[in-house]
mmCIF file of C-alpha atoms and ligand atoms in Angstrom:
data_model
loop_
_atom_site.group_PDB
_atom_site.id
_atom_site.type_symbol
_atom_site.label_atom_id
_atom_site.label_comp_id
_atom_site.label_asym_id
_atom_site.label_seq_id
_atom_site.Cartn_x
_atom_site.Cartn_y
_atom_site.Cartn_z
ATOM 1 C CA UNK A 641 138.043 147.314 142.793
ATOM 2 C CA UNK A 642 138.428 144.993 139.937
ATOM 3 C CA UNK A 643 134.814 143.500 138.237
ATOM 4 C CA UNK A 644 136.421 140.135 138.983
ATOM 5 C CA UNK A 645 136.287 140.520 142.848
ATOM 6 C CA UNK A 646 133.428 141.140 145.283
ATOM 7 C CA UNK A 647 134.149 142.367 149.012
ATOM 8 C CA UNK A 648 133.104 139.444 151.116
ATOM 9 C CA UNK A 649 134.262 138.607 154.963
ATOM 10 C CA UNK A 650 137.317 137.136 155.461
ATOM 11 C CA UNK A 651 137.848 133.687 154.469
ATOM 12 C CA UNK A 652 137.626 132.349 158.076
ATOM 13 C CA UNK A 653 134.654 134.219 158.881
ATOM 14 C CA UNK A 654 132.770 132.764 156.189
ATOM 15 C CA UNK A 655 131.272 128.962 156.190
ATOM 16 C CA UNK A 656 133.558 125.866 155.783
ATOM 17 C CA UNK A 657 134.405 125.985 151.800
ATOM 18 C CA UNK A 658 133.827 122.661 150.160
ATOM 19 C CA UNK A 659 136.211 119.922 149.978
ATOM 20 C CA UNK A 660 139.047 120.033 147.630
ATOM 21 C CA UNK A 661 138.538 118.195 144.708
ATOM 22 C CA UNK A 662 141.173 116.915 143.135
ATOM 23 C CA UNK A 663 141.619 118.297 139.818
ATOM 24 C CA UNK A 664 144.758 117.737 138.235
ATOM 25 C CA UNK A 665 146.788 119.725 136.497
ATOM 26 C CA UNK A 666 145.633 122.114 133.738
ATOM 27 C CA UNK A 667 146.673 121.114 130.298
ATOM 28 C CA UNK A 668 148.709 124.276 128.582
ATOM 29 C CA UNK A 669 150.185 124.017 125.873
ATOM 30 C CA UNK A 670 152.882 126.155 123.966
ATOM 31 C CA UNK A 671 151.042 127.652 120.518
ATOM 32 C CA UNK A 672 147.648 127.674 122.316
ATOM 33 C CA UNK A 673 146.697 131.327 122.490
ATOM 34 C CA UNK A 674 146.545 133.844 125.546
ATOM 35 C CA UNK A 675 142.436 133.863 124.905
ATOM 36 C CA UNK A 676 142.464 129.738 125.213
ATOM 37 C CA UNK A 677 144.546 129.539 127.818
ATOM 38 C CA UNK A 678 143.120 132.219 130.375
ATOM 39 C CA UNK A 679 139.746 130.557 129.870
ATOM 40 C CA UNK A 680 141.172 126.790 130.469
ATOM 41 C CA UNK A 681 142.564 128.112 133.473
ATOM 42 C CA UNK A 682 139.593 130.243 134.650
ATOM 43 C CA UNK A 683 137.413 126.982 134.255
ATOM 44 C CA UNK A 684 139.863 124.928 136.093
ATOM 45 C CA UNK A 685 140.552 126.718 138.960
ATOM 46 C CA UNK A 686 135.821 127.108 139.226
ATOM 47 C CA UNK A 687 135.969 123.370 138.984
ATOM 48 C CA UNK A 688 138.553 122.888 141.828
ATOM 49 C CA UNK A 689 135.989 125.791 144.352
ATOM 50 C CA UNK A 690 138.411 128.947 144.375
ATOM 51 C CA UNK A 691 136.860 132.026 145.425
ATOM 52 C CA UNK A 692 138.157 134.065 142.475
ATOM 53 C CA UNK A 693 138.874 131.843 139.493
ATOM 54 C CA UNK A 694 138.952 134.377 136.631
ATOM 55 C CA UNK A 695 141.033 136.777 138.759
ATOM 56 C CA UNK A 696 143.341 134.646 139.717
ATOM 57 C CA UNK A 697 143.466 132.931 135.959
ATOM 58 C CA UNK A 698 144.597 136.420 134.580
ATOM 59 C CA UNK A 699 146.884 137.075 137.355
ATOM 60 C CA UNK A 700 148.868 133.934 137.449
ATOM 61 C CA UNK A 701 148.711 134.662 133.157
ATOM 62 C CA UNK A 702 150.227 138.272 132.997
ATOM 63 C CA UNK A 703 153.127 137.122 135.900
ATOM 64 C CA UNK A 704 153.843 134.323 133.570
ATOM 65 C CA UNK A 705 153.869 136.260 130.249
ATOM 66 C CA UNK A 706 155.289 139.108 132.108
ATOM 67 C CA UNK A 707 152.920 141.827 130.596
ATOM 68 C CA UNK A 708 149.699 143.823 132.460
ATOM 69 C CA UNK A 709 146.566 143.229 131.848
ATOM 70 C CA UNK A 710 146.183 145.878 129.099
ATOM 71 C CA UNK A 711 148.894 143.867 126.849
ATOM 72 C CA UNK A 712 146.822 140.753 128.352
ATOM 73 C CA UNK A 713 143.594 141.972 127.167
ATOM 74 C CA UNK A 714 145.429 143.934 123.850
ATOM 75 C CA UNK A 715 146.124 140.517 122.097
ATOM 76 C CA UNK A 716 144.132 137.705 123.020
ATOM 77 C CA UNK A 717 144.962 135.961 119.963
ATOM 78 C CA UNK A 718 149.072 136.014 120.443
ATOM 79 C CA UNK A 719 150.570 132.178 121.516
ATOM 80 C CA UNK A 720 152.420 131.324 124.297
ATOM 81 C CA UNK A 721 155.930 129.790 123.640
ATOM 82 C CA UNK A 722 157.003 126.628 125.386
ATOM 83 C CA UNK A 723 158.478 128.782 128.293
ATOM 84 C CA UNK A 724 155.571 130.806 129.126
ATOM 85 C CA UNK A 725 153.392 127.689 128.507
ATOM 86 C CA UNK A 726 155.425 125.801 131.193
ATOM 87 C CA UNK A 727 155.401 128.461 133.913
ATOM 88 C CA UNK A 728 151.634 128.868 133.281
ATOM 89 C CA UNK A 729 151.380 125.221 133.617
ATOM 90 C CA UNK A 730 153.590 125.632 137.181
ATOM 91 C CA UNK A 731 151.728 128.363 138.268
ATOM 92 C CA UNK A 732 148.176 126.664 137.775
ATOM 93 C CA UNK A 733 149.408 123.499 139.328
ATOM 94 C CA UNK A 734 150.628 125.357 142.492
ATOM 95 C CA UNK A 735 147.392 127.353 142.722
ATOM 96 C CA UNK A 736 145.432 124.429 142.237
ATOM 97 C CA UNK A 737 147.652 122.930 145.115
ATOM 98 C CA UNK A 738 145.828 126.306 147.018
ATOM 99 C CA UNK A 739 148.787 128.049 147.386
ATOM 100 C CA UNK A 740 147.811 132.191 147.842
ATOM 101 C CA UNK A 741 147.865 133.582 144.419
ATOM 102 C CA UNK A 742 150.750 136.443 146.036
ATOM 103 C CA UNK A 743 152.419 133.822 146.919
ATOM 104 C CA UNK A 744 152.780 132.440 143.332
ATOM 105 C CA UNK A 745 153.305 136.107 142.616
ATOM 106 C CA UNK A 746 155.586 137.161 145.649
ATOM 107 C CA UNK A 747 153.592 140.291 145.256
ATOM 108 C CA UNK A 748 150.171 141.832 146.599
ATOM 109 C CA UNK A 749 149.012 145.587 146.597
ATOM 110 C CA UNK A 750 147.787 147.022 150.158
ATOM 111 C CA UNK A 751 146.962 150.764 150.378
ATOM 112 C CA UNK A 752 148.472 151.257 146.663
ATOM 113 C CA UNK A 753 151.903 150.110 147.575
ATOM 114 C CA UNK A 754 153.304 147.085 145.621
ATOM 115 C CA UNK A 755 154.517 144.694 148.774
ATOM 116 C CA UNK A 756 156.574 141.850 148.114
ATOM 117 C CA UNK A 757 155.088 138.913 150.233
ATOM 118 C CA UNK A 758 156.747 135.449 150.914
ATOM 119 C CA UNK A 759 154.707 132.763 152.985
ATOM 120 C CA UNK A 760 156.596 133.912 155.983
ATOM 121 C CA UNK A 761 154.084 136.797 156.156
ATOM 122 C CA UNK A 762 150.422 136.686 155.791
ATOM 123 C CA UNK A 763 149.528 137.942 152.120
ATOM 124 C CA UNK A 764 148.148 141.765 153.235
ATOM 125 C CA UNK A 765 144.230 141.761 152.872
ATOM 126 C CA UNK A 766 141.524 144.022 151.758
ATOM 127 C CA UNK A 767 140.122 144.498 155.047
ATOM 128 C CA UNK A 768 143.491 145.154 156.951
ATOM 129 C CA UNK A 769 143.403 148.672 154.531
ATOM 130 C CA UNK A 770 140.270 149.342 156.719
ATOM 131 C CA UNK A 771 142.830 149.421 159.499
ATOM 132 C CA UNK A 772 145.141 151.544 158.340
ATOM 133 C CA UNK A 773 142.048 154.118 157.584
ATOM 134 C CA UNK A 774 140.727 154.305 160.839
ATOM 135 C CA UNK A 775 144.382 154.850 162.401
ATOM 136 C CA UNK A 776 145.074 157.630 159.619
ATOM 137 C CA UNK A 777 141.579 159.114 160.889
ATOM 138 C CA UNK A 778 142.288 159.135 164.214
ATOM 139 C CA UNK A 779 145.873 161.466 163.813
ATOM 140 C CA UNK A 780 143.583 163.297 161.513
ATOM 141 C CA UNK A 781 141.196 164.016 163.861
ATOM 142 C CA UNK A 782 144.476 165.314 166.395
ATOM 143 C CA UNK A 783 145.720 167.628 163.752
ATOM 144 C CA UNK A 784 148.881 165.518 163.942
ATOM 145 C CA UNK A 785 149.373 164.636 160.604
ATOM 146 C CA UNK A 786 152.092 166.641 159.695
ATOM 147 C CA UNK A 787 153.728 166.028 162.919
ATOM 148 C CA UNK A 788 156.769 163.754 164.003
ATOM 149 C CA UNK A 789 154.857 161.065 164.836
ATOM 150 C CA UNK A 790 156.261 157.877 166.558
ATOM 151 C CA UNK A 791 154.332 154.614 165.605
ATOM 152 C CA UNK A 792 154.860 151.150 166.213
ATOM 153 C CA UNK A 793 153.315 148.244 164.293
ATOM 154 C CA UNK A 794 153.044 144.500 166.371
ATOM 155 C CA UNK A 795 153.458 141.953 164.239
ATOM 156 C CA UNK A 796 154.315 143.615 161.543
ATOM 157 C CA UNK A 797 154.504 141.160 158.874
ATOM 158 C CA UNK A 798 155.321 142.343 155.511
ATOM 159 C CA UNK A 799 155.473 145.375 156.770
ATOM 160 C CA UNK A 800 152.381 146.655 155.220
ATOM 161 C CA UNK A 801 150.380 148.256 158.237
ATOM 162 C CA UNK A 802 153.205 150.434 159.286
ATOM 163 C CA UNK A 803 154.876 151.632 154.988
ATOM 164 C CA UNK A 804 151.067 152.430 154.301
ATOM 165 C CA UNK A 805 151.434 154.679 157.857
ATOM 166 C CA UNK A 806 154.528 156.013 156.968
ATOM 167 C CA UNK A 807 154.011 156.733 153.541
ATOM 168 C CA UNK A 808 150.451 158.748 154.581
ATOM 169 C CA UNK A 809 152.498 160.418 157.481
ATOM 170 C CA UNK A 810 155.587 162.322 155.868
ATOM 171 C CA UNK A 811 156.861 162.989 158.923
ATOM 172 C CA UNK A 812 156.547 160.213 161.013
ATOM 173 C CA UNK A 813 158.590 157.062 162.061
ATOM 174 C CA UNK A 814 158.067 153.609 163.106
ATOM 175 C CA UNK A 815 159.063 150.522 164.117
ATOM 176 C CA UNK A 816 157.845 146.855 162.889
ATOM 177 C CA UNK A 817 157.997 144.231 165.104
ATOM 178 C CA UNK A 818 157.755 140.462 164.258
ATOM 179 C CA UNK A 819 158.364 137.126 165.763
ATOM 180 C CA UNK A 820 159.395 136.211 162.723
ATOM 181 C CA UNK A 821 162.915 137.203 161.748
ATOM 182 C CA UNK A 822 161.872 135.756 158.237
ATOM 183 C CA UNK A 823 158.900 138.028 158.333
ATOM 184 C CA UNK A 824 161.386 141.138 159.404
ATOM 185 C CA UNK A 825 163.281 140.318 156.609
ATOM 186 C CA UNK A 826 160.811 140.820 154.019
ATOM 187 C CA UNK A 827 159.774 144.190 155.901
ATOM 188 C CA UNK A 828 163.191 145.615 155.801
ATOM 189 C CA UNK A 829 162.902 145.103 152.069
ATOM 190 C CA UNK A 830 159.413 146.369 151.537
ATOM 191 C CA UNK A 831 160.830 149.453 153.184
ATOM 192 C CA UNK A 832 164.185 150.084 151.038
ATOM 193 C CA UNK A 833 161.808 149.213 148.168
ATOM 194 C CA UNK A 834 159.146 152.063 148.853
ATOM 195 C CA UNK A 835 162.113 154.494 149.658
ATOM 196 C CA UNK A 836 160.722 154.714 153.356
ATOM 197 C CA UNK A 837 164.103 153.025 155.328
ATOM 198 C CA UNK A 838 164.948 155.647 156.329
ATOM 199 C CA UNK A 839 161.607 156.086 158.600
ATOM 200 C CA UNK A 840 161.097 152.563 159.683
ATOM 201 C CA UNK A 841 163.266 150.399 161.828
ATOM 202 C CA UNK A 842 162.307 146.545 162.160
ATOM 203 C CA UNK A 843 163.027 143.993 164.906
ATOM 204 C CA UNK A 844 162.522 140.656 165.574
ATOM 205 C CA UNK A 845 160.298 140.381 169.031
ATOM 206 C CA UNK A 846 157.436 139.073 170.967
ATOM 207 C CA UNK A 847 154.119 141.431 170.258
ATOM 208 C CA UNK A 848 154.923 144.437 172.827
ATOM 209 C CA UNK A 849 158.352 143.207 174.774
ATOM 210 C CA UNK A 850 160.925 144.994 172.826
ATOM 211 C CA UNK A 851 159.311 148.509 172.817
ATOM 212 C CA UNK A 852 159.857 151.372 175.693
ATOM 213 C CA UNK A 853 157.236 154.055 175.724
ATOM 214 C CA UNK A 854 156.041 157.127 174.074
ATOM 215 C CA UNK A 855 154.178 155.874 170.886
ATOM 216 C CA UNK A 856 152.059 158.239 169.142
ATOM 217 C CA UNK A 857 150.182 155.287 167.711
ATOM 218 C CA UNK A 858 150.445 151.514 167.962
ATOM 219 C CA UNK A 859 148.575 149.059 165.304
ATOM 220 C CA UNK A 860 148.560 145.751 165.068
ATOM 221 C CA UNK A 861 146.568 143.374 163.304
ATOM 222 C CA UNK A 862 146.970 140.237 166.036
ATOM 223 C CA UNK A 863 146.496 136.947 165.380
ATOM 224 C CA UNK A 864 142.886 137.065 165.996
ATOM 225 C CA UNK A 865 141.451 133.268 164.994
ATOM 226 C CA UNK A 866 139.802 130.996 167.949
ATOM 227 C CA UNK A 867 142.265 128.080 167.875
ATOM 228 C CA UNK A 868 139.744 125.323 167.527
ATOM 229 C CA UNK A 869 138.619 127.154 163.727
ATOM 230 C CA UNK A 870 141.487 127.286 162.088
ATOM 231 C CA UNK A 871 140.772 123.540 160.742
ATOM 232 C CA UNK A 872 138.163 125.415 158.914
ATOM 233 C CA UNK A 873 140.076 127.758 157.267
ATOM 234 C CA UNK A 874 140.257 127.777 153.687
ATOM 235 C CA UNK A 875 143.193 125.463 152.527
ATOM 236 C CA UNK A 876 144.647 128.787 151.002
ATOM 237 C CA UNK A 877 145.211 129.765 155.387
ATOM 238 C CA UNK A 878 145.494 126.732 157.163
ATOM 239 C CA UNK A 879 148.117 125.586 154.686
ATOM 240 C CA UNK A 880 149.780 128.436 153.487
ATOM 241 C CA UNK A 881 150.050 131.425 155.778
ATOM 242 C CA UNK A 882 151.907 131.338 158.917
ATOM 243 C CA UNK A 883 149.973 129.452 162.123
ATOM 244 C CA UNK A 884 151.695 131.954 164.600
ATOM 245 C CA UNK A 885 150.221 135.067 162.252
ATOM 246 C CA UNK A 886 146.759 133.439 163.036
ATOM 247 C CA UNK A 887 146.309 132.109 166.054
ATOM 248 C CA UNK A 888 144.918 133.754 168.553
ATOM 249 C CA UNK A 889 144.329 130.984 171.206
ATOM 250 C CA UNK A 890 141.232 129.558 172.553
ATOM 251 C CA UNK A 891 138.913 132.476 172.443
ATOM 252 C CA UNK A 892 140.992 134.632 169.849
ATOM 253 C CA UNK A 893 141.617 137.318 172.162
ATOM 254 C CA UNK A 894 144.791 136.390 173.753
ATOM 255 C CA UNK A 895 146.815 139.345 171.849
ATOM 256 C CA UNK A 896 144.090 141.716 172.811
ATOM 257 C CA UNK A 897 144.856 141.320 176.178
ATOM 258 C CA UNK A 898 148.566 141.460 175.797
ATOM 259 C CA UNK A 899 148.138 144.412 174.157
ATOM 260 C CA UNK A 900 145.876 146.204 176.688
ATOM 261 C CA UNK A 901 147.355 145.065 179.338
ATOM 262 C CA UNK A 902 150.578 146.923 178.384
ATOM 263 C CA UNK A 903 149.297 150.068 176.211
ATOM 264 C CA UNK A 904 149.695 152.501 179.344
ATOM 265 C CA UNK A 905 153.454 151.965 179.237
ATOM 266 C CA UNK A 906 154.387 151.647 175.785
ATOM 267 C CA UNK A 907 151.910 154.254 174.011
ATOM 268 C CA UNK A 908 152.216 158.231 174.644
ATOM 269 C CA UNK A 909 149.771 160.362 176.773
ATOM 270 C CA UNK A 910 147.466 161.171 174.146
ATOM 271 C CA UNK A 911 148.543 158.321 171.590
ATOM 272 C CA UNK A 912 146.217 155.988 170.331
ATOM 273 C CA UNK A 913 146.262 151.990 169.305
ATOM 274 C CA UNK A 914 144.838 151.024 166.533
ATOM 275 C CA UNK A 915 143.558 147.103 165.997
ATOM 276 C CA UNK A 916 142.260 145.053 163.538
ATOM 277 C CA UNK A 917 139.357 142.513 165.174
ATOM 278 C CA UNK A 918 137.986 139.684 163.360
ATOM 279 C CA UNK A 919 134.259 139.156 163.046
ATOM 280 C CA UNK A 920 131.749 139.542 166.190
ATOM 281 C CA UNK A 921 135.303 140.499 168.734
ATOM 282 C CA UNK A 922 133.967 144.090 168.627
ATOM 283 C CA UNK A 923 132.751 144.413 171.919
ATOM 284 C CA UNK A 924 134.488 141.350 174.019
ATOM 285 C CA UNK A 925 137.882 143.830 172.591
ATOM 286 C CA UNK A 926 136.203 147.006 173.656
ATOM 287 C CA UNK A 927 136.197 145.449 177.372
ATOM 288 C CA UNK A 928 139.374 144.329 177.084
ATOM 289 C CA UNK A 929 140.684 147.619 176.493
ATOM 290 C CA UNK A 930 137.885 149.572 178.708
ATOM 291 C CA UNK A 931 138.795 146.961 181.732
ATOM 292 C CA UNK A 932 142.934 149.092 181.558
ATOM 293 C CA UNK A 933 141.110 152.634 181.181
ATOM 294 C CA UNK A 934 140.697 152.741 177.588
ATOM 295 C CA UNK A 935 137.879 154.051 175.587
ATOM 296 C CA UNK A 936 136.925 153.677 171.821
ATOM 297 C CA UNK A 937 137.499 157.224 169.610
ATOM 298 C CA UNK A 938 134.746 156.216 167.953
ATOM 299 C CA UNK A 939 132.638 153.054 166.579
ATOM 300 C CA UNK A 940 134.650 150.622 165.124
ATOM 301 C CA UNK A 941 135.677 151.479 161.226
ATOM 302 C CA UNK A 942 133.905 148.695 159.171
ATOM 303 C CA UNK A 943 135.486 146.774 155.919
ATOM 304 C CA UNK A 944 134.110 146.487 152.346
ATOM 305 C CA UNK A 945 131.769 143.761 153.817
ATOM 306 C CA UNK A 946 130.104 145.818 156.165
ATOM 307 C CA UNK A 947 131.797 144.017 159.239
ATOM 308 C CA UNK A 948 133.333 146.121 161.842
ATOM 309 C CA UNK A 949 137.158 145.100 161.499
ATOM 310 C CA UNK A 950 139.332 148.477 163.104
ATOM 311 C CA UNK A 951 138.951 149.770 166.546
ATOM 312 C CA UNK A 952 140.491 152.687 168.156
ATOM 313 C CA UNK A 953 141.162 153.516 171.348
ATOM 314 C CA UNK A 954 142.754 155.828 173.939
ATOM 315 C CA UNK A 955 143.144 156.792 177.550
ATOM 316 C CA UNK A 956 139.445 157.302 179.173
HETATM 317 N N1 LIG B 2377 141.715 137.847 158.519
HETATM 318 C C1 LIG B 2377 142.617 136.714 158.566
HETATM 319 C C2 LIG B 2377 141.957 135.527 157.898
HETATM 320 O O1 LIG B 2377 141.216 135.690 156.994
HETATM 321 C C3 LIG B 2377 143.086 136.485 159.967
HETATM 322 C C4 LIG B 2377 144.145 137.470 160.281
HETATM 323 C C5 LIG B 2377 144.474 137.533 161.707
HETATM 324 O O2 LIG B 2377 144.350 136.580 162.490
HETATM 325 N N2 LIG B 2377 144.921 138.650 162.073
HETATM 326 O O3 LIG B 2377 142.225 134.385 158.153
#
């Protein structure tokens, strides 16, 4: 994990950041150098209450320079032209606006694979990797690894649940699902871009409706937010990512029960399903799932922060 970033809960989960100030644009200016600039930008985006100012200061820099941040860090003293001065200058302003740094990017890392991300899909989290380890455990733990798994990912996204599956799982196959055929799009080319096409299929759907049975294994990470919070969310969420990826009506459960209601059909005798659960939905999800006859493989996987966020279950 980078020095810049600390694990924390997820932005919803955590109390009501404060109020956007409004703080302009951040002054950048060709001949200043890399060194001057990164730290202008750093301070600017503290004033204005982001969570990761210096991170997201040398991120925005290196996309805009187009270097890494060993050539970043290599020559501090080098200055910008008036081009890389002007998309710095872009790229602060947009941040500052609270767009999602991947956004700004079109890029985010989840499980090691580079995804490209547009704001038709939720920017792939930290946590959501806790997901994909608990679902990795649980063929583990079947000795099915290395076996021609079928898996299916609801609401796929970007597609980064099911490529981090499929890439672990060298002989399995999958399909993405999304409401979203904006969303499928940028799956099908996360897929042709990691060379694993050829394993996943993507379609545009409701949740569970377009599959027939005989899944191996089933993840999704729902929309899992209480309708009535997502006014709280940080302005980076509520203004940015998709409302449909979020939403998971009044109590935040309403996938959940989708989902349950219809594993027994759509996932294999002794397949599992695999869910990401937002903060304190452990048990109300357990009953959900216990209340159609299935039981947890084990305790809930917990994220970085120490909050359980990937339960796993199959038939009791
Ligand atoms: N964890 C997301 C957040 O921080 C919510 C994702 C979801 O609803 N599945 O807002």
């Amino acid at each position: 994990m980078d020095a810049e970033e600390t694990p924390r809960p997820a932005s919803h989960e955590r109390e009501t950041p404060p109020a956007v100030r409004n703080v302009g644009a951040v002054a950048v200016h060709a001949d200043h150098t890399v060194a001057r600039v990164r730290s202008a930008l750093a301070h600017a985006f503290a004033r204005a209450g982001l969570d990761t100012p210096a991170l997201d200061a040398r991120v925005l820099l290196q996309h805009a320079l187009g270097c890494d941040h060993a050539a970043l860090a290599a020559d501090p003293d080098r200055r910008l032209t008036a081009a890389e001065a002007e998309r710095v200058a872009a790229f602060a302003a947009r941040r500052l606006r609270r767009e999602p740094v991947a956004y700004i990017v079109g890029e985010k890392e989840f499980f090691g694979l580079p995804l490209r991300v547009t704001d038709a899909t939720l920017a792939p989290r930290p946590e959501t990797e806790t997901l994909v380890e608990a679902a990795l455990a649980a063929v583990a733990a079947r000795g099915a690894r290395e076996r021609p798994l079928r898996l299916a990912d609801l609401g796929t996204g970007s597609g980064a649940i099911l490529l981090a599956l499929l890439r672990a799982l060298p002989q399995a196959r999958g399909i993405g699902i999304d409401i979203s055929a904006a969303a499928i799009a940028v799956a099908r080319d996360n897929a042709a871009r990691l060379a694993l096409a050829a394993r996943a299929v993507f379609a545009v759907g409701d949740f569970t409706a377009p599959l027939a049975g005989g899944y191996d294994l089933v993840v999704s990470n729902p929309p899992y937010v209480e309708t009535r919070r997502i006014p709280a969310l940080p302005p980076e969420v509520r203004e940015h990512e998709p409302r449909h990826a979020l939403d998971g009506g009044p109590d935040g459960l309403a996938f959940y029960r989708r989902l349950a209601a219809d594993a027994a059909r759509i996932v294999a005798p002794d397949g599992h399903v695999a869910v990401e659960i937002g903060a304190g939905q452990v048990e109300a999800v357990t009953a959900i799932f216990a209340a159609w006859g299935w039981e947890p493989a084990g305790p809930a996987k917990a994220d970085l922060a120490g909050i359980p966020r990937a339960l796993v279950v199959r038939r009791r």
